[in-house]
Structure formats: C-alpha cells, structure tokens
Amino acid sequence: MLIIGIAGGTGSGKTTVVRNILKHLNTENVLVVSQDNYYKDHQDLSFDEREKINFDHPRSIDFELLTSHVQQLKNGLTVEQPVYSFITHSRTDETLITPPKNVIIVEGILVLTDPALRELFDLKIYVHADSDERLIRRIQRDISERGRDLDEVLNRYRTTLKPMHVQFIEPSKNHADIIVPNMKKKNEAAIRLLSTLIKDKLASTVES
C-alpha cells in the first residue's frame, strides 16, 4: 500500500493534479480521501454562527478522525467517512463506506500541517500556484458551486484565506517531498514523474 498526501493553497489545482495522476494509474486500485469531508461538525451552532467559522485554520479539521481513518485503511480496514456540506456548514446524515485500496491519496489544503497525519504519508506533495490565480479559481468555485456572492468571497479571502495561507498552508510545503508547480509544461512533467514513481513504489511493494 502507498499513502500519498497532497496539499496546496485553495485553488492551487490539487484536484487537477490528482485527476491527472489517476489518468496514468489503474483507478480501481486508487482511493482519494478528501480533507473537506473531515471539517468538524457544528450542528450545535446556528447557521449564522457556522458561517463565521474560520475553515482555513487547522483547528477546523477533525484531524483525530481523519488520521484514525487513514490508519485503519492502512491496516486493511473499511471506514465510514463523514460527508460535509458547504451549503449548511455542517456534516450531513450520510457516510461513505470506504474500503482500503493499494494507493490512498489524501488531499486538502491542510493535510501537511498535522504531524500525526503527515507521519502516515509515504509521499508528501505540495501544489504551488500564483496567489492571483488561486483567488480567481476560488471566486469561480464558491459562486458556482457553493452559492456564495462576490463580496462574501472577497471578504473571506481578505480576513481568513490569505492570512491562514501565509501562516499555515504555505509553510507546510517545507514538509513536502515534491513541489508541483502549477504551470502547464512543468505540471505535466511533474505528473509523469509522480505517476512513474507511484508505479515503481507499488511494483517494489508487490515484489517484496
């Protein structure tokens, strides 16, 4: 089994990197676990109170549960992932029944900030992108997918996204084994390198 952590700022292109890696692998053997499903549940708070939560701070993530689930998957056990709604800012009643696979990719902006989770990764990747490009992507995503308006997105960027990126996310790249630049040609080269590396590590695991 190979466990990979992929981090990077909001809108950096983590999902695209994961998708492109999957194109080079047998996807039946790959499981992608998203940090986004592990935001702490705050159903005890009102919606207005939940809206004010700083979702870009490490304490917003239930790292204890996420780390426990990754460890269980590593041990060959099936887990029930929570499902988080960005519309209501709380977990839903649904869960994802998740069996282990040969390759587990754990992706999210903060996955390299937690020492216990980081310890479980065989390979740590950080996706780097220009801050302006990340902001544009965040605006597009939050308006089209999460029902936010422009003023709300920009205000959140100024008050939480940017400060948290500087304080927690950007420094976490120091823990990365590989930094993937979000520029087309260099990105493609990095994807090929990563795909080859993953195949080689899996092959060596099977042989041993």
PDB file of C-alpha atoms in Angstrom:
ATOM      1  CA  MET A   1       0.000   0.000   0.000  1.00  0.00           C
ATOM      2  CA  LEU A   2       1.126   3.540  -0.790  1.00  0.00           C
ATOM      3  CA  ILE A   3      -0.300   6.549   1.073  1.00  0.00           C
ATOM      4  CA  ILE A   4       0.171   9.967  -0.511  1.00  0.00           C
ATOM      5  CA  GLY A   5      -0.625  13.392   0.943  1.00  0.00           C
ATOM      6  CA  ILE A   6      -1.325  16.220  -1.499  1.00  0.00           C
ATOM      7  CA  ALA A   7      -1.622  19.783  -0.165  1.00  0.00           C
ATOM      8  CA  GLY A   8      -1.568  23.313  -1.558  1.00  0.00           C
ATOM      9  CA  GLY A   9      -3.427  26.578  -1.211  1.00  0.00           C
ATOM     10  CA  THR A  10      -7.087  26.969  -2.061  1.00  0.00           C
ATOM     11  CA  GLY A  11      -7.487  26.999  -5.844  1.00  0.00           C
ATOM     12  CA  SER A  12      -3.929  25.800  -6.420  1.00  0.00           C
ATOM     13  CA  GLY A  13      -5.009  22.908  -8.624  1.00  0.00           C
ATOM     14  CA  LYS A  14      -4.760  19.975  -6.199  1.00  0.00           C
ATOM     15  CA  THR A  15      -7.846  18.300  -7.648  1.00  0.00           C
ATOM     16  CA  THR A  16      -6.474  18.677 -11.185  1.00  0.00           C
ATOM     17  CA  VAL A  17      -3.167  17.135 -10.123  1.00  0.00           C
ATOM     18  CA  VAL A  18      -4.992  14.200  -8.521  1.00  0.00           C
ATOM     19  CA  ARG A  19      -7.176  13.757 -11.611  1.00  0.00           C
ATOM     20  CA  ASN A  20      -4.156  13.765 -13.913  1.00  0.00           C
ATOM     21  CA  ILE A  21      -2.288  11.271 -11.749  1.00  0.00           C
ATOM     22  CA  LEU A  22      -5.310   8.969 -11.883  1.00  0.00           C
ATOM     23  CA  LYS A  23      -5.198   9.035 -15.691  1.00  0.00           C
ATOM     24  CA  HIS A  24      -1.843   7.243 -15.514  1.00  0.00           C
ATOM     25  CA  LEU A  25      -2.903   4.632 -12.948  1.00  0.00           C
ATOM     26  CA  ASN A  26      -5.383   1.803 -12.600  1.00  0.00           C
ATOM     27  CA  THR A  27      -8.077   3.805 -10.821  1.00  0.00           C
ATOM     28  CA  GLU A  28      -9.675   0.641  -9.397  1.00  0.00           C
ATOM     29  CA  ASN A  29      -6.637   0.425  -7.112  1.00  0.00           C
ATOM     30  CA  VAL A  30      -6.730   4.092  -6.024  1.00  0.00           C
ATOM     31  CA  LEU A  31      -8.743   5.723  -3.243  1.00  0.00           C
ATOM     32  CA  VAL A  32      -8.956   9.508  -2.874  1.00  0.00           C
ATOM     33  CA  VAL A  33      -9.793  10.806   0.607  1.00  0.00           C
ATOM     34  CA  SER A  34     -10.706  14.486   0.801  1.00  0.00           C
ATOM     35  CA  GLN A  35      -9.891  16.590   3.833  1.00  0.00           C
ATOM     36  CA  ASP A  36     -13.105  18.513   3.082  1.00  0.00           C
ATOM     37  CA  ASN A  37     -15.220  15.671   4.485  1.00  0.00           C
ATOM     38  CA  TYR A  38     -13.464  15.982   7.829  1.00  0.00           C
ATOM     39  CA  TYR A  39     -14.405  19.506   8.844  1.00  0.00           C
ATOM     40  CA  LYS A  40     -15.639  19.407  12.412  1.00  0.00           C
ATOM     41  CA  ASP A  41     -19.385  19.145  12.817  1.00  0.00           C
ATOM     42  CA  HIS A  42     -21.044  22.204  14.345  1.00  0.00           C
ATOM     43  CA  GLN A  43     -24.728  21.364  14.279  1.00  0.00           C
ATOM     44  CA  ASP A  44     -24.962  22.739  17.817  1.00  0.00           C
ATOM     45  CA  LEU A  45     -24.346  26.211  16.365  1.00  0.00           C
ATOM     46  CA  SER A  46     -26.771  28.357  14.401  1.00  0.00           C
ATOM     47  CA  PHE A  47     -26.209  28.795  10.673  1.00  0.00           C
ATOM     48  CA  ASP A  48     -25.055  32.387  11.223  1.00  0.00           C
ATOM     49  CA  GLU A  49     -22.538  31.183  13.811  1.00  0.00           C
ATOM     50  CA  ARG A  50     -21.304  28.401  11.492  1.00  0.00           C
ATOM     51  CA  GLU A  51     -20.786  30.919   8.698  1.00  0.00           C
ATOM     52  CA  LYS A  52     -18.269  32.769  10.873  1.00  0.00           C
ATOM     53  CA  ILE A  53     -16.056  29.724  11.486  1.00  0.00           C
ATOM     54  CA  ASN A  54     -12.522  30.021  10.135  1.00  0.00           C
ATOM     55  CA  PHE A  55     -12.461  26.980   7.851  1.00  0.00           C
ATOM     56  CA  ASP A  56      -8.852  27.605   6.803  1.00  0.00           C
ATOM     57  CA  HIS A  57      -7.393  27.138  10.271  1.00  0.00           C
ATOM     58  CA  PRO A  58      -6.084  23.650  11.170  1.00  0.00           C
ATOM     59  CA  ARG A  59      -8.357  23.516  14.212  1.00  0.00           C
ATOM     60  CA  SER A  60     -11.386  23.453  11.869  1.00  0.00           C
ATOM     61  CA  ILE A  61     -10.385  19.945  10.757  1.00  0.00           C
ATOM     62  CA  ASP A  62     -11.148  16.799  12.732  1.00  0.00           C
ATOM     63  CA  PHE A  63      -7.580  15.548  12.319  1.00  0.00           C
ATOM     64  CA  GLU A  64      -8.074  12.919  15.013  1.00  0.00           C
ATOM     65  CA  LEU A  65     -10.814  11.229  12.974  1.00  0.00           C
ATOM     66  CA  LEU A  66      -9.029  11.707   9.640  1.00  0.00           C
ATOM     67  CA  THR A  67      -5.779  10.266  10.989  1.00  0.00           C
ATOM     68  CA  SER A  68      -7.660   7.374  12.598  1.00  0.00           C
ATOM     69  CA  HIS A  69      -9.406   6.571   9.306  1.00  0.00           C
ATOM     70  CA  VAL A  70      -6.164   6.684   7.298  1.00  0.00           C
ATOM     71  CA  GLN A  71      -4.516   4.402   9.878  1.00  0.00           C
ATOM     72  CA  GLN A  72      -7.445   1.972   9.696  1.00  0.00           C
ATOM     73  CA  LEU A  73      -7.278   1.937   5.897  1.00  0.00           C
ATOM     74  CA  LYS A  74      -3.544   1.289   6.145  1.00  0.00           C
ATOM     75  CA  ASN A  75      -4.372  -1.670   8.390  1.00  0.00           C
ATOM     76  CA  GLY A  76      -6.741  -3.057   5.746  1.00  0.00           C
ATOM     77  CA  LEU A  77      -9.991  -1.991   7.409  1.00  0.00           C
ATOM     78  CA  THR A  78     -13.071  -0.365   5.888  1.00  0.00           C
ATOM     79  CA  VAL A  79     -14.107   3.036   7.290  1.00  0.00           C
ATOM     80  CA  GLU A  80     -17.188   5.260   7.159  1.00  0.00           C
ATOM     81  CA  GLN A  81     -16.181   8.725   6.033  1.00  0.00           C
ATOM     82  CA  PRO A  82     -18.390  11.642   7.065  1.00  0.00           C
ATOM     83  CA  VAL A  83     -19.919  13.807   4.342  1.00  0.00           C
ATOM     84  CA  TYR A  84     -19.660  17.574   4.780  1.00  0.00           C
ATOM     85  CA  SER A  85     -21.963  20.188   3.234  1.00  0.00           C
ATOM     86  CA  PHE A  86     -20.513  23.602   2.396  1.00  0.00           C
ATOM     87  CA  ILE A  87     -24.053  24.881   1.930  1.00  0.00           C
ATOM     88  CA  THR A  88     -25.075  24.262   5.553  1.00  0.00           C
ATOM     89  CA  HIS A  89     -21.534  24.311   7.039  1.00  0.00           C
ATOM     90  CA  SER A  90     -22.161  21.003   8.809  1.00  0.00           C
ATOM     91  CA  ARG A  91     -21.984  17.266   8.232  1.00  0.00           C
ATOM     92  CA  THR A  92     -24.861  15.512   6.541  1.00  0.00           C
ATOM     93  CA  ASP A  93     -26.520  12.334   7.773  1.00  0.00           C
ATOM     94  CA  GLU A  94     -24.776  10.372   5.026  1.00  0.00           C
ATOM     95  CA  THR A  95     -21.495   8.461   5.290  1.00  0.00           C
ATOM     96  CA  LEU A  96     -19.192   6.998   2.661  1.00  0.00           C
ATOM     97  CA  ILE A  97     -18.410   3.305   3.122  1.00  0.00           C
ATOM     98  CA  THR A  98     -14.743   3.236   2.138  1.00  0.00           C
ATOM     99  CA  PRO A  99     -12.685   0.052   1.746  1.00  0.00           C
ATOM    100  CA  PRO A 100      -8.867   0.204   1.539  1.00  0.00           C
ATOM    101  CA  LYS A 101      -7.041   0.197  -1.797  1.00  0.00           C
ATOM    102  CA  ASN A 102      -3.443  -0.155  -2.984  1.00  0.00           C
ATOM    103  CA  VAL A 103      -2.988   3.607  -3.348  1.00  0.00           C
ATOM    104  CA  ILE A 104      -4.588   6.085  -0.937  1.00  0.00           C
ATOM    105  CA  ILE A 105      -4.399   9.776  -1.829  1.00  0.00           C
ATOM    106  CA  VAL A 106      -5.300  12.183   0.972  1.00  0.00           C
ATOM    107  CA  GLU A 107      -5.800  15.673  -0.425  1.00  0.00           C
ATOM    108  CA  GLY A 108      -6.635  19.043   1.124  1.00  0.00           C
ATOM    109  CA  ILE A 109      -5.179  22.443   1.910  1.00  0.00           C
ATOM    110  CA  LEU A 110      -4.108  21.481   5.436  1.00  0.00           C
ATOM    111  CA  VAL A 111      -3.114  17.808   5.200  1.00  0.00           C
ATOM    112  CA  LEU A 112       0.608  18.560   5.594  1.00  0.00           C
ATOM    113  CA  THR A 113       0.110  20.702   8.707  1.00  0.00           C
ATOM    114  CA  ASP A 114      -0.721  17.870  11.099  1.00  0.00           C
ATOM    115  CA  PRO A 115       2.298  15.864  12.346  1.00  0.00           C
ATOM    116  CA  ALA A 116       0.396  12.647  13.150  1.00  0.00           C
ATOM    117  CA  LEU A 117      -1.333  12.540   9.759  1.00  0.00           C
ATOM    118  CA  ARG A 118       1.875  13.521   7.976  1.00  0.00           C
ATOM    119  CA  GLU A 119       3.645  10.566   9.594  1.00  0.00           C
ATOM    120  CA  LEU A 120       1.340   8.172   7.734  1.00  0.00           C
ATOM    121  CA  PHE A 121       2.265   9.502   4.285  1.00  0.00           C
ATOM    122  CA  ASP A 122       4.803   7.613   2.194  1.00  0.00           C
ATOM    123  CA  LEU A 123       4.940  10.551  -0.217  1.00  0.00           C
ATOM    124  CA  LYS A 124       4.133  14.206   0.502  1.00  0.00           C
ATOM    125  CA  ILE A 125       3.279  16.582  -2.359  1.00  0.00           C
ATOM    126  CA  TYR A 126       2.628  20.322  -2.364  1.00  0.00           C
ATOM    127  CA  VAL A 127       0.965  22.024  -5.352  1.00  0.00           C
ATOM    128  CA  HIS A 128       2.143  25.611  -5.777  1.00  0.00           C
ATOM    129  CA  ALA A 129       0.228  28.290  -7.707  1.00  0.00           C
ATOM    130  CA  ASP A 130       0.282  32.078  -8.063  1.00  0.00           C
ATOM    131  CA  SER A 131      -1.895  33.820  -5.460  1.00  0.00           C
ATOM    132  CA  ASP A 132      -3.904  35.790  -8.047  1.00  0.00           C
ATOM    133  CA  GLU A 133      -4.683  32.624  -9.958  1.00  0.00           C
ATOM    134  CA  ARG A 134      -5.777  30.883  -6.757  1.00  0.00           C
ATOM    135  CA  LEU A 135      -8.094  33.790  -5.875  1.00  0.00           C
ATOM    136  CA  ILE A 136      -9.759  33.716  -9.299  1.00  0.00           C
ATOM    137  CA  ARG A 137     -10.369  29.983  -9.022  1.00  0.00           C
ATOM    138  CA  ARG A 138     -11.739  30.358  -5.506  1.00  0.00           C
ATOM    139  CA  ILE A 139     -14.169  33.074  -6.634  1.00  0.00           C
ATOM    140  CA  GLN A 140     -15.388  30.954  -9.539  1.00  0.00           C
ATOM    141  CA  ARG A 141     -15.824  27.836  -7.387  1.00  0.00           C
ATOM    142  CA  ASP A 142     -17.534  29.467  -4.408  1.00  0.00           C
ATOM    143  CA  ILE A 143     -20.018  31.367  -6.575  1.00  0.00           C
ATOM    144  CA  SER A 144     -20.885  28.492  -8.928  1.00  0.00           C
ATOM    145  CA  GLU A 145     -20.701  25.538  -6.511  1.00  0.00           C
ATOM    146  CA  ARG A 146     -21.290  26.889  -3.018  1.00  0.00           C
ATOM    147  CA  GLY A 147     -23.845  29.653  -3.520  1.00  0.00           C
ATOM    148  CA  ARG A 148     -21.612  32.487  -2.294  1.00  0.00           C
ATOM    149  CA  ASP A 149     -21.711  36.046  -3.653  1.00  0.00           C
ATOM    150  CA  LEU A 150     -18.642  38.010  -4.758  1.00  0.00           C
ATOM    151  CA  ASP A 151     -18.462  40.326  -1.741  1.00  0.00           C
ATOM    152  CA  GLU A 152     -18.658  37.359   0.627  1.00  0.00           C
ATOM    153  CA  VAL A 153     -15.864  35.509  -1.180  1.00  0.00           C
ATOM    154  CA  LEU A 154     -13.581  38.557  -1.296  1.00  0.00           C
ATOM    155  CA  ASN A 155     -14.207  39.391   2.350  1.00  0.00           C
ATOM    156  CA  ARG A 156     -13.411  35.810   3.396  1.00  0.00           C
ATOM    157  CA  TYR A 157     -10.256  35.909   1.280  1.00  0.00           C
ATOM    158  CA  ARG A 158      -9.014  39.086   2.980  1.00  0.00           C
ATOM    159  CA  THR A 159      -9.922  38.103   6.528  1.00  0.00           C
ATOM    160  CA  THR A 160      -9.197  34.366   6.613  1.00  0.00           C
ATOM    161  CA  LEU A 161      -7.967  32.718   3.398  1.00  0.00           C
ATOM    162  CA  LYS A 162      -4.898  34.842   2.802  1.00  0.00           C
ATOM    163  CA  PRO A 163      -3.762  35.115   6.454  1.00  0.00           C
ATOM    164  CA  MET A 164      -4.232  31.363   7.010  1.00  0.00           C
ATOM    165  CA  HIS A 165      -2.390  30.562   3.800  1.00  0.00           C
ATOM    166  CA  VAL A 166       0.581  32.636   4.935  1.00  0.00           C
ATOM    167  CA  GLN A 167       0.529  31.270   8.490  1.00  0.00           C
ATOM    168  CA  PHE A 168      -0.187  27.572   7.929  1.00  0.00           C
ATOM    169  CA  ILE A 169      -0.527  26.371   4.346  1.00  0.00           C
ATOM    170  CA  GLU A 170       2.467  27.923   2.594  1.00  0.00           C
ATOM    171  CA  PRO A 171       4.891  26.857   5.387  1.00  0.00           C
ATOM    172  CA  SER A 172       3.609  23.269   5.148  1.00  0.00           C
ATOM    173  CA  LYS A 173       5.369  22.909   1.792  1.00  0.00           C
ATOM    174  CA  ASN A 174       8.582  22.564   3.797  1.00  0.00           C
ATOM    175  CA  HIS A 175       7.366  19.063   4.676  1.00  0.00           C
ATOM    176  CA  ALA A 176       6.795  18.104   1.026  1.00  0.00           C
ATOM    177  CA  ASP A 177       8.963  15.586  -0.796  1.00  0.00           C
ATOM    178  CA  ILE A 178       7.890  17.076  -4.132  1.00  0.00           C
ATOM    179  CA  ILE A 179       6.598  20.551  -5.013  1.00  0.00           C
ATOM    180  CA  VAL A 180       4.473  20.618  -8.171  1.00  0.00           C
ATOM    181  CA  PRO A 181       4.405  23.999  -9.967  1.00  0.00           C
ATOM    182  CA  ASN A 182       1.032  24.904 -11.400  1.00  0.00           C
ATOM    183  CA  MET A 183       2.389  25.793 -14.833  1.00  0.00           C
ATOM    184  CA  LYS A 184       1.263  23.644 -17.753  1.00  0.00           C
ATOM    185  CA  LYS A 185       4.547  22.246 -19.115  1.00  0.00           C
ATOM    186  CA  LYS A 186       6.232  21.828 -15.738  1.00  0.00           C
ATOM    187  CA  ASN A 187       2.975  20.473 -14.302  1.00  0.00           C
ATOM    188  CA  GLU A 188       2.774  17.794 -16.991  1.00  0.00           C
ATOM    189  CA  ALA A 189       6.377  16.778 -16.377  1.00  0.00           C
ATOM    190  CA  ALA A 190       5.725  16.538 -12.630  1.00  0.00           C
ATOM    191  CA  ILE A 191       2.601  14.411 -13.218  1.00  0.00           C
ATOM    192  CA  ARG A 192       4.565  11.969 -15.372  1.00  0.00           C
ATOM    193  CA  LEU A 193       7.301  11.812 -12.752  1.00  0.00           C
ATOM    194  CA  LEU A 194       4.817  11.237  -9.934  1.00  0.00           C
ATOM    195  CA  SER A 195       2.926   8.576 -11.869  1.00  0.00           C
ATOM    196  CA  THR A 196       6.134   6.706 -12.619  1.00  0.00           C
ATOM    197  CA  LEU A 197       7.244   6.999  -9.002  1.00  0.00           C
ATOM    198  CA  ILE A 198       3.919   5.636  -7.739  1.00  0.00           C
ATOM    199  CA  LYS A 199       4.038   2.698 -10.178  1.00  0.00           C
ATOM    200  CA  ASP A 200       7.635   1.900  -9.195  1.00  0.00           C
ATOM    201  CA  LYS A 201       6.853   2.015  -5.465  1.00  0.00           C
ATOM    202  CA  LEU A 202       3.796  -0.208  -5.924  1.00  0.00           C
ATOM    203  CA  ALA A 203       5.815  -2.654  -8.013  1.00  0.00           C
ATOM    204  CA  SER A 204       8.542  -2.850  -5.375  1.00  0.00           C
ATOM    205  CA  THR A 205       5.893  -3.395  -2.676  1.00  0.00           C
ATOM    206  CA  VAL A 206       4.376  -6.297  -4.618  1.00  0.00           C
ATOM    207  CA  GLU A 207       7.792  -7.859  -5.234  1.00  0.00           C
ATOM    208  CA  SER A 208       8.764  -7.640  -1.586  1.00  0.00           C
TER     209      SER A 208
END
